[in-house]
mmCIF file of C-alpha atoms and ligand atoms in Angstrom:
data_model
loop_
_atom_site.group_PDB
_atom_site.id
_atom_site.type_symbol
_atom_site.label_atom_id
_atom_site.label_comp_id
_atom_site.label_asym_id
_atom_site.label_seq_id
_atom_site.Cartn_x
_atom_site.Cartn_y
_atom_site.Cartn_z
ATOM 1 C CA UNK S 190 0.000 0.000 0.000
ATOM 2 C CA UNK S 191 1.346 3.453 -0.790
ATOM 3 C CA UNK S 192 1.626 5.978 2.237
ATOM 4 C CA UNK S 193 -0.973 8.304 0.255
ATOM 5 C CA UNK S 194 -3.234 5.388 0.546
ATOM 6 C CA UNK S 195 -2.156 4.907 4.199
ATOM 7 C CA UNK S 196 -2.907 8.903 4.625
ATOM 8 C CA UNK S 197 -6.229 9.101 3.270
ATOM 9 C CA UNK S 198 -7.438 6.026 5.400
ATOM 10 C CA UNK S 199 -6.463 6.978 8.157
ATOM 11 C CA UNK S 200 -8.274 10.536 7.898
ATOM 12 C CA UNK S 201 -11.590 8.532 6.947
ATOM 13 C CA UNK S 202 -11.155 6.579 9.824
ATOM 14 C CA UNK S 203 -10.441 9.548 11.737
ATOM 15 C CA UNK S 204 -13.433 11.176 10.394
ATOM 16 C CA UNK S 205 -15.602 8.540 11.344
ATOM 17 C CA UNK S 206 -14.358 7.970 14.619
ATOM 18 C CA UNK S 207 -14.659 11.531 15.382
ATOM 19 C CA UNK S 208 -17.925 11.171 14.302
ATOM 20 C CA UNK S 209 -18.783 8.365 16.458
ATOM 21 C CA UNK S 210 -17.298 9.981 19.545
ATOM 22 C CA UNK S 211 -19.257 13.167 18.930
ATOM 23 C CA UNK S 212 -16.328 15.074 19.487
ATOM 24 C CA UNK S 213 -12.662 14.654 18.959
ATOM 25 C CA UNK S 214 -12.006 10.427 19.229
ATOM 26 C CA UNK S 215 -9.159 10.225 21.737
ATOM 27 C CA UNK S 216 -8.033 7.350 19.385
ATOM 28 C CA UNK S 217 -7.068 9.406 16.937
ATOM 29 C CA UNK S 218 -5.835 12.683 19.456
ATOM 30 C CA UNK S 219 -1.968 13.795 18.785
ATOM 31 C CA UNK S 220 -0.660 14.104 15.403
ATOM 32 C CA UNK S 221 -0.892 11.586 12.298
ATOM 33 C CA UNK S 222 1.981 8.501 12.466
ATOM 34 C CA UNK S 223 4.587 8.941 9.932
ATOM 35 C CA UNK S 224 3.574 6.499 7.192
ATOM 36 C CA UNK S 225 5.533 5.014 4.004
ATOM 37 C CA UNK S 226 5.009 3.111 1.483
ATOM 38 C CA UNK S 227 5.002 -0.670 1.987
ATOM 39 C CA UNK S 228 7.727 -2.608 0.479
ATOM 40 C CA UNK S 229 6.868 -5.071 -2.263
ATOM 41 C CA UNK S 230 9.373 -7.822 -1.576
ATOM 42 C CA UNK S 231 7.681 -10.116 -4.473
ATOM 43 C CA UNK S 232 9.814 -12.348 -6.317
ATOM 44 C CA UNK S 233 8.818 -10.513 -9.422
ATOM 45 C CA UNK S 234 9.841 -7.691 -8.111
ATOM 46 C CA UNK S 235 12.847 -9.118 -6.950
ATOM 47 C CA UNK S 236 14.287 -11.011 -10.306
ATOM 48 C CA UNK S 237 13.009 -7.445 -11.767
ATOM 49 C CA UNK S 238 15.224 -5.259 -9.968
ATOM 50 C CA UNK S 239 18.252 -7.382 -10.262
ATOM 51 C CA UNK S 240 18.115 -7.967 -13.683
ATOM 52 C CA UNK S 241 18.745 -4.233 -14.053
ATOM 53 C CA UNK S 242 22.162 -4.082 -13.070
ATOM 54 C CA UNK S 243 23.269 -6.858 -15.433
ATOM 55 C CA UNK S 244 21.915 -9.962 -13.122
ATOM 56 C CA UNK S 245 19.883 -12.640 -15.458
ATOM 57 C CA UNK S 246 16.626 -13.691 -14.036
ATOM 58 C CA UNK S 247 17.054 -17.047 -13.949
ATOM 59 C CA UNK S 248 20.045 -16.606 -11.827
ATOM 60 C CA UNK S 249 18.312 -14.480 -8.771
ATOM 61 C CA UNK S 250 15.706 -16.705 -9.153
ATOM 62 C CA UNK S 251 18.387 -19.093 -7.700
ATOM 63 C CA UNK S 252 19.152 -17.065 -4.837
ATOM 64 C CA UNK S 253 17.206 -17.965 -1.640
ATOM 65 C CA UNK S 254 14.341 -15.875 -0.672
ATOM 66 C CA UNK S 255 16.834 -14.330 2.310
ATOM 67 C CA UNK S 256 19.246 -13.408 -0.019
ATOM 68 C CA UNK S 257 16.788 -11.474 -1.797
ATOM 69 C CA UNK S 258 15.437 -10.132 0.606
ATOM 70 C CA UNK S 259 19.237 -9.063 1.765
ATOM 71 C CA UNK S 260 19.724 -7.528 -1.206
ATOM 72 C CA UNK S 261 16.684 -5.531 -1.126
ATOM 73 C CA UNK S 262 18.112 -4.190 1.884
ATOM 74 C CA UNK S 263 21.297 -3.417 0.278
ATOM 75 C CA UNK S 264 19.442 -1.003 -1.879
ATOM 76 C CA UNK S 265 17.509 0.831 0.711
ATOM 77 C CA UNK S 266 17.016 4.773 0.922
ATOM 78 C CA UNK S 267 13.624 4.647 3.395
ATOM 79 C CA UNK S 268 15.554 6.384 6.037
ATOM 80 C CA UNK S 269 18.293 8.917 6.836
ATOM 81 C CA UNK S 270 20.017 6.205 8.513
ATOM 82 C CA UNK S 271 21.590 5.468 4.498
ATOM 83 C CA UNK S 272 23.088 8.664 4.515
ATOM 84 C CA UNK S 273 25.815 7.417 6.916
ATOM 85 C CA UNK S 274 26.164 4.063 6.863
ATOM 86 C CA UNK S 275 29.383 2.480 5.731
ATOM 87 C CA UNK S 276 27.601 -1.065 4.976
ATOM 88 C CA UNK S 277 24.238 -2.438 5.298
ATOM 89 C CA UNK S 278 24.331 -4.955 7.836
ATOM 90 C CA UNK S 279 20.751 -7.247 6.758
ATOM 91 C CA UNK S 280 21.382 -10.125 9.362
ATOM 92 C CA UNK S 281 23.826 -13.678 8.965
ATOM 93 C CA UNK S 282 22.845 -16.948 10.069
ATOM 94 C CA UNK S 283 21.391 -20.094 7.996
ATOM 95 C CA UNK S 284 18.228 -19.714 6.268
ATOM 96 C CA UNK S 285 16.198 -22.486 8.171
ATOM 97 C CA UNK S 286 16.924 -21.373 11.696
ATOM 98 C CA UNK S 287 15.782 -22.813 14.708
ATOM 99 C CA UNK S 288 16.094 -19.671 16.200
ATOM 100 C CA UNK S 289 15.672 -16.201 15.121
ATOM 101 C CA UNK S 290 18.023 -13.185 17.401
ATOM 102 C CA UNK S 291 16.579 -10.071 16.917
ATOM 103 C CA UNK S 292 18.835 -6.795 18.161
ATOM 104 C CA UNK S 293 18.631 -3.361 18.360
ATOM 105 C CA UNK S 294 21.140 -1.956 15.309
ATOM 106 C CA UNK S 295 24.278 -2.103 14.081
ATOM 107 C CA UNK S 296 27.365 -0.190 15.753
ATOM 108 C CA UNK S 297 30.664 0.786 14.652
ATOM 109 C CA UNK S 298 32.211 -2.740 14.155
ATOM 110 C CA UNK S 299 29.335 -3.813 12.552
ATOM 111 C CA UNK S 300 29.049 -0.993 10.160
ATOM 112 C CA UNK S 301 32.363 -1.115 9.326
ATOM 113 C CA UNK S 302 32.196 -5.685 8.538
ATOM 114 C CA UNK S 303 28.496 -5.595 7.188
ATOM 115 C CA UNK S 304 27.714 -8.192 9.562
ATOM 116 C CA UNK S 305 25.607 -8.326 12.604
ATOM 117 C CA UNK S 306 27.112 -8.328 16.678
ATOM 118 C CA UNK S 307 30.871 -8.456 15.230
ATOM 119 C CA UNK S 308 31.806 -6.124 18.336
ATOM 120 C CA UNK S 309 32.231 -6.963 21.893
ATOM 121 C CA UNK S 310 28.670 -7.338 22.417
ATOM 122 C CA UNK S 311 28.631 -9.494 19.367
ATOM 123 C CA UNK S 312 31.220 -12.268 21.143
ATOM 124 C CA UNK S 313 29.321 -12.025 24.379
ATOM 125 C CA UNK S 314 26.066 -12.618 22.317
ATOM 126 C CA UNK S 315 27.949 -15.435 20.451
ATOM 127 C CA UNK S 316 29.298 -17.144 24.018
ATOM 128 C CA UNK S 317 25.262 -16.799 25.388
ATOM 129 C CA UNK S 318 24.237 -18.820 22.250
ATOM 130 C CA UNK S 319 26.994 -21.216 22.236
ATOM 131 C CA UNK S 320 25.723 -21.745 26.020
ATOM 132 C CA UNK S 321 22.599 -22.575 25.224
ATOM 133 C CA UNK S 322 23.430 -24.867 21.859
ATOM 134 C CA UNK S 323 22.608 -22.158 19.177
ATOM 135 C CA UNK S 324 25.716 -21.261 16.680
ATOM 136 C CA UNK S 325 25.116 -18.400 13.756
ATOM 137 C CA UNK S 326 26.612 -21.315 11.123
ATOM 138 C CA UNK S 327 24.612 -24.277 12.492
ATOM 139 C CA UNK S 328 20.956 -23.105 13.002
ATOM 140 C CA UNK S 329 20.455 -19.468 13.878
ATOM 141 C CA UNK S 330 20.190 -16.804 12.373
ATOM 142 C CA UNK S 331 20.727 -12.902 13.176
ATOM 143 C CA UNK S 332 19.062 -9.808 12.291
ATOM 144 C CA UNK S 333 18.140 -5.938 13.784
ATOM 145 C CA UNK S 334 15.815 -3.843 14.109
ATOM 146 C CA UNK S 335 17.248 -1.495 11.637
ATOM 147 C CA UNK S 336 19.961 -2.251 9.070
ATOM 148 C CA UNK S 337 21.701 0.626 9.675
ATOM 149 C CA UNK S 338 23.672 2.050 12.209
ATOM 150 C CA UNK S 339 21.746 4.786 13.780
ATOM 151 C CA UNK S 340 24.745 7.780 14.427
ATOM 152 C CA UNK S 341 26.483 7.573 17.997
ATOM 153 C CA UNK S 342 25.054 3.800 18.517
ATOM 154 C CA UNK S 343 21.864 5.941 19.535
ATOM 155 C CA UNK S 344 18.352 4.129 19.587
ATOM 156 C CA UNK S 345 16.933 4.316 16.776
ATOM 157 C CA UNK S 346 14.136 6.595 15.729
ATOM 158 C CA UNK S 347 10.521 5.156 15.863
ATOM 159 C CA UNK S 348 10.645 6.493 12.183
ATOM 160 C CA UNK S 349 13.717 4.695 11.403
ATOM 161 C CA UNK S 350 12.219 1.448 12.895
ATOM 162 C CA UNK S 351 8.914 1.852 11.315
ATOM 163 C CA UNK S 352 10.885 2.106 7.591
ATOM 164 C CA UNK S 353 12.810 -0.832 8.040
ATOM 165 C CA UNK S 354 10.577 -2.576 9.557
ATOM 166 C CA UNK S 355 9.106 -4.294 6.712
ATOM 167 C CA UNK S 356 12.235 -5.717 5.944
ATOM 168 C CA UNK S 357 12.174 -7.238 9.497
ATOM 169 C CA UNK S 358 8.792 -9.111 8.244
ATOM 170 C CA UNK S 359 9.897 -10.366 5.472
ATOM 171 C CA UNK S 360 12.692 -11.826 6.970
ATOM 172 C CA UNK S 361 10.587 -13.489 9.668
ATOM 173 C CA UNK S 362 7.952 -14.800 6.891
ATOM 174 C CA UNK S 363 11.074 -16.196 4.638
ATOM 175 C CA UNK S 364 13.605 -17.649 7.601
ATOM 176 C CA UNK S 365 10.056 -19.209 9.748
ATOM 177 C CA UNK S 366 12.337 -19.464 12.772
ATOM 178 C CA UNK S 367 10.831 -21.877 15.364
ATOM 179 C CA UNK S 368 11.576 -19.162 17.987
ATOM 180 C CA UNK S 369 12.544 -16.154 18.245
ATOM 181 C CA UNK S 370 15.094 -14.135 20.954
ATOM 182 C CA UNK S 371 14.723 -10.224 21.412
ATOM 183 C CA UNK S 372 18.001 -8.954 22.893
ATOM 184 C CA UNK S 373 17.152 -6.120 24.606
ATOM 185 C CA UNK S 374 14.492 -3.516 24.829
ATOM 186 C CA UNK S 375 14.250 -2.205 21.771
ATOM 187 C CA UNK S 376 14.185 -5.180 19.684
ATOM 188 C CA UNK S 377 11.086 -6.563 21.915
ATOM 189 C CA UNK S 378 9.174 -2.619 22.042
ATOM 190 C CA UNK S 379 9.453 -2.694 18.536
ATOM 191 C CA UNK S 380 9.045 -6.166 17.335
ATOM 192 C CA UNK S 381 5.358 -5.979 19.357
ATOM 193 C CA UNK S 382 4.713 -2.163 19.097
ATOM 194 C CA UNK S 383 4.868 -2.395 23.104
ATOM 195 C CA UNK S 384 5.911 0.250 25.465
ATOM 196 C CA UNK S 385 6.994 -2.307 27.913
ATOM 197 C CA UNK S 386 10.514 -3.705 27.352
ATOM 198 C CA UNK S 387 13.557 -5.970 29.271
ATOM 199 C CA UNK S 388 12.343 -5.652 32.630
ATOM 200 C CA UNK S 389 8.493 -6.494 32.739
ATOM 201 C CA UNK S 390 9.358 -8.671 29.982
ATOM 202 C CA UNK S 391 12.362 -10.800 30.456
ATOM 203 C CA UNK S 392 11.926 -14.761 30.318
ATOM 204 C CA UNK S 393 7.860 -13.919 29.344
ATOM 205 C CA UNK S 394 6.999 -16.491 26.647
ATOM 206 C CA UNK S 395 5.091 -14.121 24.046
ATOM 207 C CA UNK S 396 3.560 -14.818 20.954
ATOM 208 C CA UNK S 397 4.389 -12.897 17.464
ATOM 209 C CA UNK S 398 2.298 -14.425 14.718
ATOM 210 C CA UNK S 399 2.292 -17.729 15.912
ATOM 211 C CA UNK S 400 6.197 -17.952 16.860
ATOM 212 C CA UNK S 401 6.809 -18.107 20.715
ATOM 213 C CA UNK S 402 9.380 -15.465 21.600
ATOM 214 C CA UNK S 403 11.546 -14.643 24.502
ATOM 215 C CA UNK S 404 13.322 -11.273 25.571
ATOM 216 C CA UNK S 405 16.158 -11.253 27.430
ATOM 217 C CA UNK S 406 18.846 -8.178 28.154
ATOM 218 C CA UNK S 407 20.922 -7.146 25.245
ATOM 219 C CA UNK S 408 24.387 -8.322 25.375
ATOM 220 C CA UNK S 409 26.011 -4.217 25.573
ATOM 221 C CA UNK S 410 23.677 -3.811 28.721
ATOM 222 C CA UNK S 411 25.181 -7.066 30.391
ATOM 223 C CA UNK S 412 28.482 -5.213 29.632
ATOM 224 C CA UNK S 413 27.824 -2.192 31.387
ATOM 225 C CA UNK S 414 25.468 -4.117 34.369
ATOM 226 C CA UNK S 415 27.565 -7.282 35.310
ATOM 227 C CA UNK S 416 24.423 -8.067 37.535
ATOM 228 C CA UNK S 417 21.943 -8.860 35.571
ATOM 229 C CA UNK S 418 23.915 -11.903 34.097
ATOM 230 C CA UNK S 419 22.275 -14.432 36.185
ATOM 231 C CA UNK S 420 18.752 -13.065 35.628
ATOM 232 C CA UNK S 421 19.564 -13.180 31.634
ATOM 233 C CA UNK S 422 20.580 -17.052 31.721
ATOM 234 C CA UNK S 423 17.749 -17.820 33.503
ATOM 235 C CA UNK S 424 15.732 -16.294 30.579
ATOM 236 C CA UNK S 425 18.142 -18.100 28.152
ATOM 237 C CA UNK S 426 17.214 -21.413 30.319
ATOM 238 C CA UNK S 427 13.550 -20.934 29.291
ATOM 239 C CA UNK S 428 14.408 -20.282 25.660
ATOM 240 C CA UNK S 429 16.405 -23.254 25.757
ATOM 241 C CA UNK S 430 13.329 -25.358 27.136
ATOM 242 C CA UNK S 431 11.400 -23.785 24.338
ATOM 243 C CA UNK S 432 13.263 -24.471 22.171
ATOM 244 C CA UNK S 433 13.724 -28.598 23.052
ATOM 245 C CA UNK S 434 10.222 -28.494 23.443
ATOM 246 C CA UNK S 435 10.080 -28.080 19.515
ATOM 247 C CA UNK S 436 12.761 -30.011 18.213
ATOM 248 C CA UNK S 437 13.744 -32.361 21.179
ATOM 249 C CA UNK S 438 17.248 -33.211 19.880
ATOM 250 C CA UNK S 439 18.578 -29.663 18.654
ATOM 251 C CA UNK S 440 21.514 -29.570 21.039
ATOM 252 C CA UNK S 441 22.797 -32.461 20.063
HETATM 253 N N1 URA R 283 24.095 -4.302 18.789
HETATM 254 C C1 URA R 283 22.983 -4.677 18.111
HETATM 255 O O1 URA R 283 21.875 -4.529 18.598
HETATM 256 N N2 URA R 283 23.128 -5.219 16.925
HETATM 257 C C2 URA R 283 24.312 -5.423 16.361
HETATM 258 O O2 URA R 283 24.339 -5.942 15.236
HETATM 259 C C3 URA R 283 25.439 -5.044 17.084
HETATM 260 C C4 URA R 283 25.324 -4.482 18.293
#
């Protein structure tokens, strides 16, 4: 849907819902969301787009449907965040994962490789999965919130999020993780459009479309806050039981 679209129904639901109310619907109070156009991530679209700069069709159509997606991404303008990126950093793991990582954004080390948690919070991520039987090259797979790194390693902008965030989808609907792992606040506010993040949440067992997910602190917060260490295994404990409870013989 185009973000025109988007625009005018919104005001027509707006309009009615005023009406409704009889006065101004608190629904609708506070200024209009930021909307933009959806992102067609079709495999037409896809083997379309590539063949333009001198790929054949036939040979995207070889290319997974995460590796078109990726490439997609590659491409992307939606936000400012393009403007000072040094790489796009889509997400690594294998493209049947057990388990699905979701984190906040890329920072300077990741930037720099194109690859996601390459810095120090990367090899403490990498030592929490290894703990709990999950490995990026055996049957995980690892992806942000946003693609690019937001300036400063700063949150990023809900209008950031929102722009990438169909890029997010897409890479849920094409990897169908068994389960997924938000590290951190941010990557569990935005994955469920919550205000409630790491610490009313961590160790919950929530639902996104089907796919159980569990949050647990991101692996830069255990850096700076030692303490919560123990807390955060206990949630990986529970994504670990998940997990076995799906396919019994995955740590193997
Ligand atoms: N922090 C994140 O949330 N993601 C990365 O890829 C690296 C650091």
């Amino acid at each position: 849907m185009t973000k025109d679209d988007k625009i005018k129904i919104y005001n027509l639901l707006k309009t009615a819902s005023d009406s409704l109310c009889g006065y101004a619907s608190p629904d609708f109070a506070g200024e209009m969301p930021e909307f933009q156009d959806d992102v067609e991530i079709s495999n037409e679209q896809i083997a379309i787009s590539n063949s333009g700069d001198g790929k054949s069709q036939a040979d995207s159509s070889s290319d997974s449907a995460i590796s078109r997606i990726n490439k997609k991404i590659a491409e992307c303008k939606r936000c400012s965040l393009c403007a000072g990126r040094l790489n796009v950093v889509p997400g690594m793991g294998v493209e049947k994962p057990l388990a699905l990582v979701i984190g906040e954004g890329p920072g300077e080390e990741e930037d720099k490789q194109g690859k996601p948690f390459v810095g120090p919070a990367g090899q403490l991520l990498d030592k929490m999965l290894s703990a709990i039987n999950l490995y990026r090259d055996k049957n995980c797979y690892i992806a942000n919130i946003v693609k690019c790194r937001p300036p400063m390693n700063r949150n990023p902008l809900p209008e950031e999020a929102d722009a990438c965030r169909p890029f997010l989808d897409a890479q849920i609907a094409a990897l169908k993780p068994k389960a997924i792992l938000c590290a951190g606040s941010v990557a569990v506010k935005n994955l469920f459009h919550s205000d409630e993040g790491v610490m009313k949440l961590h160790g919950k067992i929530l639902d996104y479309k089907g796919i159980p997910v569990v949050t647990t602190w991101h692996p830069s917060a255990l850096l700076r806050a030692p303490e919560n260490k123990r807390p955060a295994w206990e949630d990986l404990k529970v994504f670990k039981s998940l997990l076995l409870g799906i396919v019994p013989d995955y740590d193997k």
